[in-house]
Structure formats: C-alpha cells, structure tokens
Amino acid sequence: MSSDILLSVQDLRVAHGSIEVLHGICLELQAGEITALIGANGAGKTTTLSTISGTLAPRSGSIRFRGSDITGLPTHQTVGLGIAHSPEGRRVFSRLTILENLELGAYVRRDAPEIRRDIDRMFEMFPILSERKAQLAGTLSGGEQQMLAVARALMSRPKLLLLDEPSLGLAPLIVAKIFERIRDLTREGISVLLVEQNARLALDVSARAYVLETGNIVLSGVAQDLLKNERVQSAYLGE
Ligand code: ATP
C-alpha cells in the first residue's frame, strides 16, 4: 500500500435492516486530495459516508484510515482519529447560536485557546457567520446553514472531511463560494470525500472520482478523465 493513501475501503457490504445497499465496494483516497463519489438517488452514497464515520456498522469488509483498522468504530472515536462528517441537509443545532454550534464541533478537543483561534479562522473563512455569530442557527438562510455545517465539521480539526451534498438546494453563487472554501482545505492538508448529485461540479473540483450505481462501484479514475467518459456524460452530465 502506498504511503499517501489516507483511507482504504475494502469489500464493504452494508445493509439497512435486512436489505443490503452496498455490495462490496472498494475505495482509496489519496491524502491532500478531493475525491468525489457520484451516483443517482439511492445509489448508496450517504450510506458509504455514514459507514466510514461510524454511524452505521458494515456487514463485512474493512476500512483503514492512516494505516489503522477503523471498521465499526463509533463516531466519537472516528472524530477523535480525524474524520469529520458534514451530513446532508445542513444539519445544524437550530436552537443554538452560530458560536455555540462551532463550539460543539470541537467537543472532542480540550485545547480552549486553540479552539478560540479556530473559531476565528472559521469566521475568516465564512465572514457571514462572523457577522451573525449570536444569531440562532435555525434562523439562518440555507446557504448560511450549509456554511455553518461545514465550519462545524472543521472545528474537530479533521484530516478527512466527509461532505454530503454541499450544493443541495443552494443558489449557484453560494455553491461557488462553498466550493472555493472546500478547495482551500486541501491546501491545508485536509482531504475531502465529496458526495454530490451535481456530477459536473464534483468532477470539476476533484482529483479523482468513483461512480456508484445501486451499491456497486462501476467506474473510477482521474476526475478529468471521467468528465470525458461517455457513460458518465450520458448518465450524469446530461450530454
Ligand atoms: P441520495 O442521493 O438520494 O441521498 P444516496 O446515494 O445517498 O442517495 P443512500 O441514502 O445511501 O443513497 O441510500 C441507499 C439505499 O438505502 C436507498 O435505497 C435507501 O432507500 C436505503 N436507505 C437509506 N437509509 C435507510 C434507512 N435508514 N433505513 C432503510 N433504508 C435506508
């Protein structure tokens, strides 16, 4: 195994109840890159992220992160090891303020002065959150809530950010802003596994990508090459 592989998923099978939805998938993520996972509704993208972060346990298969076996570890342990999950649907704590949401994002950390510094960094990254830091998160716009969800995930100082549908329901300008910030993350050494319905957007920002169809990986490769792939173009790019 090459030393710059951050995450390696082997033969992962996952079921919801008695119904298997991932049928033995394999993925490898290189450190410092954005990797996209694209696929239609119900393909199993969210299930993949939830199994990596530990909210779901697999039936079989293995997940290795930075060389250690993390298969089946609960979320508080995967967060502690450096995996943060920003779930679909801008899930923020709506009755807490922006500032309180960010503080909760750092719940596994004990370094108060560093936490303060990181909150300031999030406010630099997303200035709109700074202007509204005392506002209840539930009263923010959709785009602002999405920014807060990403910022909160980053407060755990992850090595790997699992990002589920950051563009969902947002205006193109807001999406562009969020994706600019996501690109910046890789410059700081944070790797991203990006789940996106918008395949063009995902392939444009990613180095590599995997295509998931009904629980199987059917294609993978360099993102720019997949943009030119006929199957990807007709199924996901509307060409
Ligand atoms: P989308 O793009 O629509 O979010 P997805 O690729 O993320 O889809 P998943 O959410 O992983 O797909 O769902 C994969 C399959 O598992 C779907 O058929 C879905 O109905 C089913 N599923 C997901 N969550 C559950 C659950 N909690 N209980 C039962 N079935 C589930």
XYZ file of C-alpha atoms and ligand atoms in Angstrom:
270
model
C 0.000 0.000 0.000
C 1.400 3.377 -0.986
C 2.133 5.703 1.955
C -0.018 8.580 0.709
C -3.232 6.558 0.873
C -5.277 8.147 3.634
C -8.356 5.948 3.557
C -8.811 2.497 2.132
C -12.190 0.787 1.963
C -12.173 -2.896 1.005
C -15.141 -5.099 0.017
C -17.567 -3.084 2.123
C -21.037 -4.549 2.484
C -23.653 -2.539 4.353
C -27.344 -3.206 4.951
C -30.253 -1.178 6.250
C -32.154 -3.824 8.190
C -32.227 -6.919 6.020
C -31.677 -5.037 2.757
C -28.097 -4.844 1.574
C -27.395 -1.495 -0.116
C -23.607 -1.629 -0.569
C -22.465 -4.842 -2.217
C -18.748 -4.991 -1.567
C -17.346 -1.605 -2.588
C -13.663 -0.624 -2.649
C -12.351 2.945 -2.470
C -8.975 4.545 -1.932
C -8.396 8.180 -1.037
C -5.075 9.910 -1.527
C -4.006 12.335 1.170
C -4.480 16.010 0.335
C -6.972 15.439 -2.454
C -10.674 15.883 -3.055
C -12.241 12.590 -4.132
C -15.788 12.626 -5.467
C -18.376 9.912 -5.035
C -21.116 10.408 -7.592
C -24.242 8.425 -8.341
C -28.002 8.619 -8.686
C -30.504 8.948 -5.822
C -30.460 5.871 -3.652
C -27.145 4.525 -5.027
C -25.695 4.317 -1.519
C -23.525 7.440 -1.288
C -24.778 8.623 2.115
C -24.615 5.045 3.392
C -20.931 4.947 2.397
C -20.133 8.148 4.317
C -22.122 7.024 7.366
C -20.255 3.719 7.471
C -16.869 5.435 7.275
C -17.787 7.887 10.061
C -19.231 5.090 12.202
C -22.943 5.896 12.347
C -23.564 2.614 10.525
C -21.759 -0.682 11.045
C -20.879 -2.763 7.984
C -21.913 -6.388 7.435
C -18.418 -7.174 6.237
C -15.355 -5.598 4.715
C -12.783 -3.261 6.164
C -11.993 0.430 6.485
C -8.447 1.572 7.150
C -7.621 5.178 7.997
C -3.999 6.356 8.173
C -2.938 2.732 8.344
C -5.220 1.689 11.237
C -8.282 -0.509 11.051
C -11.301 1.661 11.963
C -14.026 -0.740 10.774
C -17.093 -0.452 13.009
C -15.623 2.193 15.339
C -18.293 4.531 16.752
C -18.425 8.161 15.640
C -16.824 9.679 18.735
C -13.768 7.541 18.050
C -13.564 8.270 14.315
C -13.886 12.000 15.108
C -11.062 11.647 17.591
C -8.915 9.999 14.919
C -9.528 12.849 12.479
C -12.658 12.091 10.457
C -15.432 14.719 10.371
C -18.802 14.168 8.716
C -20.847 17.090 7.439
C -24.195 15.395 6.778
C -26.725 16.069 4.052
C -29.409 18.621 4.769
C -27.418 21.295 6.644
C -27.941 19.682 9.991
C -27.108 22.397 12.467
C -28.381 22.772 16.018
C -31.132 25.220 15.150
C -31.854 26.447 18.710
C -28.211 27.238 19.378
C -26.282 30.243 18.099
C -23.642 30.070 15.388
C -20.942 30.416 18.032
C -22.408 27.598 20.135
C -22.644 25.344 17.064
C -18.957 25.923 16.346
C -18.008 25.245 19.982
C -19.923 21.960 19.848
C -17.998 20.999 16.723
C -14.882 20.957 18.892
C -16.388 18.657 21.518
C -13.602 16.090 21.258
C -10.936 18.736 21.903
C -9.676 20.118 25.200
C -7.360 22.892 23.959
C -9.501 26.005 24.724
C -7.107 28.696 23.356
C -6.659 26.744 20.107
C -10.417 26.257 19.836
C -10.840 30.065 20.077
C -8.253 30.528 17.349
C -10.024 28.005 15.115
C -13.370 29.743 15.638
C -11.710 32.963 14.456
C -10.381 31.080 11.406
C -13.890 29.830 10.588
C -15.119 33.429 10.785
C -12.352 34.467 8.371
C -13.282 31.620 6.061
C -17.013 32.390 6.208
C -17.333 36.122 7.097
C -21.135 35.992 7.027
C -21.035 33.657 10.040
C -18.962 36.178 11.964
C -21.481 38.946 11.353
C -24.211 36.676 12.713
C -22.415 34.762 15.422
C -25.030 35.428 18.113
C -27.927 34.523 15.802
C -29.783 31.235 16.277
C -28.678 28.778 13.603
C -32.296 27.881 12.765
C -32.897 31.430 11.535
C -30.026 31.379 9.018
C -30.611 31.037 5.283
C -29.997 27.658 3.630
C -26.596 28.718 2.304
C -25.540 30.114 5.671
C -26.607 26.890 7.397
C -24.567 24.876 4.904
C -21.515 27.052 5.605
C -22.075 26.554 9.321
C -22.372 22.780 8.863
C -19.013 22.707 7.054
C -17.390 25.049 9.586
C -18.688 22.985 12.493
C -17.250 19.800 10.982
C -13.898 21.549 10.544
C -13.841 22.517 14.245
C -12.817 18.951 15.103
C -9.604 19.593 13.108
C -10.148 16.674 10.767
C -7.626 15.091 8.431
C -10.564 13.852 6.371
C -13.823 15.703 5.778
C -16.804 13.651 4.603
C -19.050 16.106 2.834
C -22.586 15.121 1.824
C -24.306 17.181 -0.886
C -22.987 20.661 -0.015
C -24.728 22.177 -3.061
C -28.214 20.835 -2.296
C -30.859 23.492 -2.785
C -28.425 26.397 -2.925
C -28.085 29.225 -5.423
C -25.119 28.889 -7.823
C -23.237 31.853 -6.307
C -23.414 30.380 -2.794
C -22.383 26.973 -4.137
C -19.360 28.559 -5.844
C -18.349 30.196 -2.550
C -18.632 26.964 -0.605
C -16.649 25.029 -3.209
C -13.928 27.686 -3.199
C -13.559 27.127 0.546
C -13.532 23.344 0.050
C -10.657 23.722 -2.435
C -8.761 25.850 0.103
C -8.970 22.994 2.608
C -6.742 20.718 0.557
C -4.036 23.396 0.669
C -4.104 22.997 4.441
C -3.639 19.245 4.095
C -7.285 18.297 4.693
C -8.610 15.592 2.378
C -12.230 15.518 1.310
C -14.595 12.748 0.266
C -17.306 14.638 -1.566
C -20.756 13.234 -2.263
C -22.576 15.289 -4.890
C -25.654 14.987 -7.080
C -24.171 17.696 -9.271
C -21.636 15.494 -11.033
C -20.081 18.218 -13.155
C -19.401 20.395 -10.136
C -17.982 17.438 -8.222
C -15.719 16.293 -11.068
C -14.517 19.858 -11.657
C -13.178 20.275 -8.119
C -11.979 16.712 -7.513
C -8.738 14.980 -8.367
C -10.296 11.525 -8.587
C -13.784 10.108 -8.511
C -15.827 6.965 -8.066
C -19.191 6.262 -9.655
C -21.619 4.301 -7.511
C -24.621 2.553 -9.099
C -27.075 0.609 -6.909
C -24.441 -0.296 -4.350
C -21.556 -1.124 -6.693
C -18.626 0.978 -7.882
C -18.917 0.833 -11.671
C -16.244 3.335 -12.679
C -13.351 5.170 -11.090
C -10.416 7.248 -12.157
C -8.983 10.719 -12.588
C -11.882 13.194 -12.423
C -10.915 14.989 -15.635
C -10.929 11.653 -17.488
C -14.356 10.752 -16.115
C -15.687 14.086 -17.408
C -14.825 12.801 -20.884
C -16.211 9.304 -20.311
C -19.270 8.554 -22.459
C -21.100 6.589 -19.777
C -20.599 9.418 -17.262
C -21.607 12.019 -19.810
C -24.874 10.332 -20.737
C -25.866 9.186 -17.234
C -24.681 12.090 -15.070
C -23.823 15.115 -17.176
C -26.945 15.217 -19.349
C -24.922 15.125 -22.576
P -29.412 10.343 -2.313
O -28.570 10.921 -3.392
O -30.856 10.256 -2.705
O -29.175 10.932 -0.968
P -27.698 8.059 -1.703
O -26.869 7.595 -2.855
O -27.024 8.884 -0.685
O -28.994 8.762 -2.244
P -28.438 6.311 0.459
O -29.066 7.382 1.266
O -27.134 5.775 0.903
O -28.315 6.742 -1.078
O -29.485 5.100 0.337
C -29.177 3.871 -0.283
C -30.383 2.947 -0.176
O -30.581 2.597 1.181
C -31.691 3.557 -0.657
O -32.398 2.570 -1.329
C -32.398 3.978 0.611
O -33.785 3.913 0.469
C -31.907 2.948 1.617
N -31.822 3.510 2.974
C -31.081 4.566 3.357
N -31.208 4.818 4.661
C -32.060 3.876 5.137
C -32.602 3.576 6.421
N -32.271 4.307 7.489
N -33.451 2.538 6.511
C -33.784 1.783 5.444
N -33.298 2.004 4.215
C -32.456 3.034 4.046
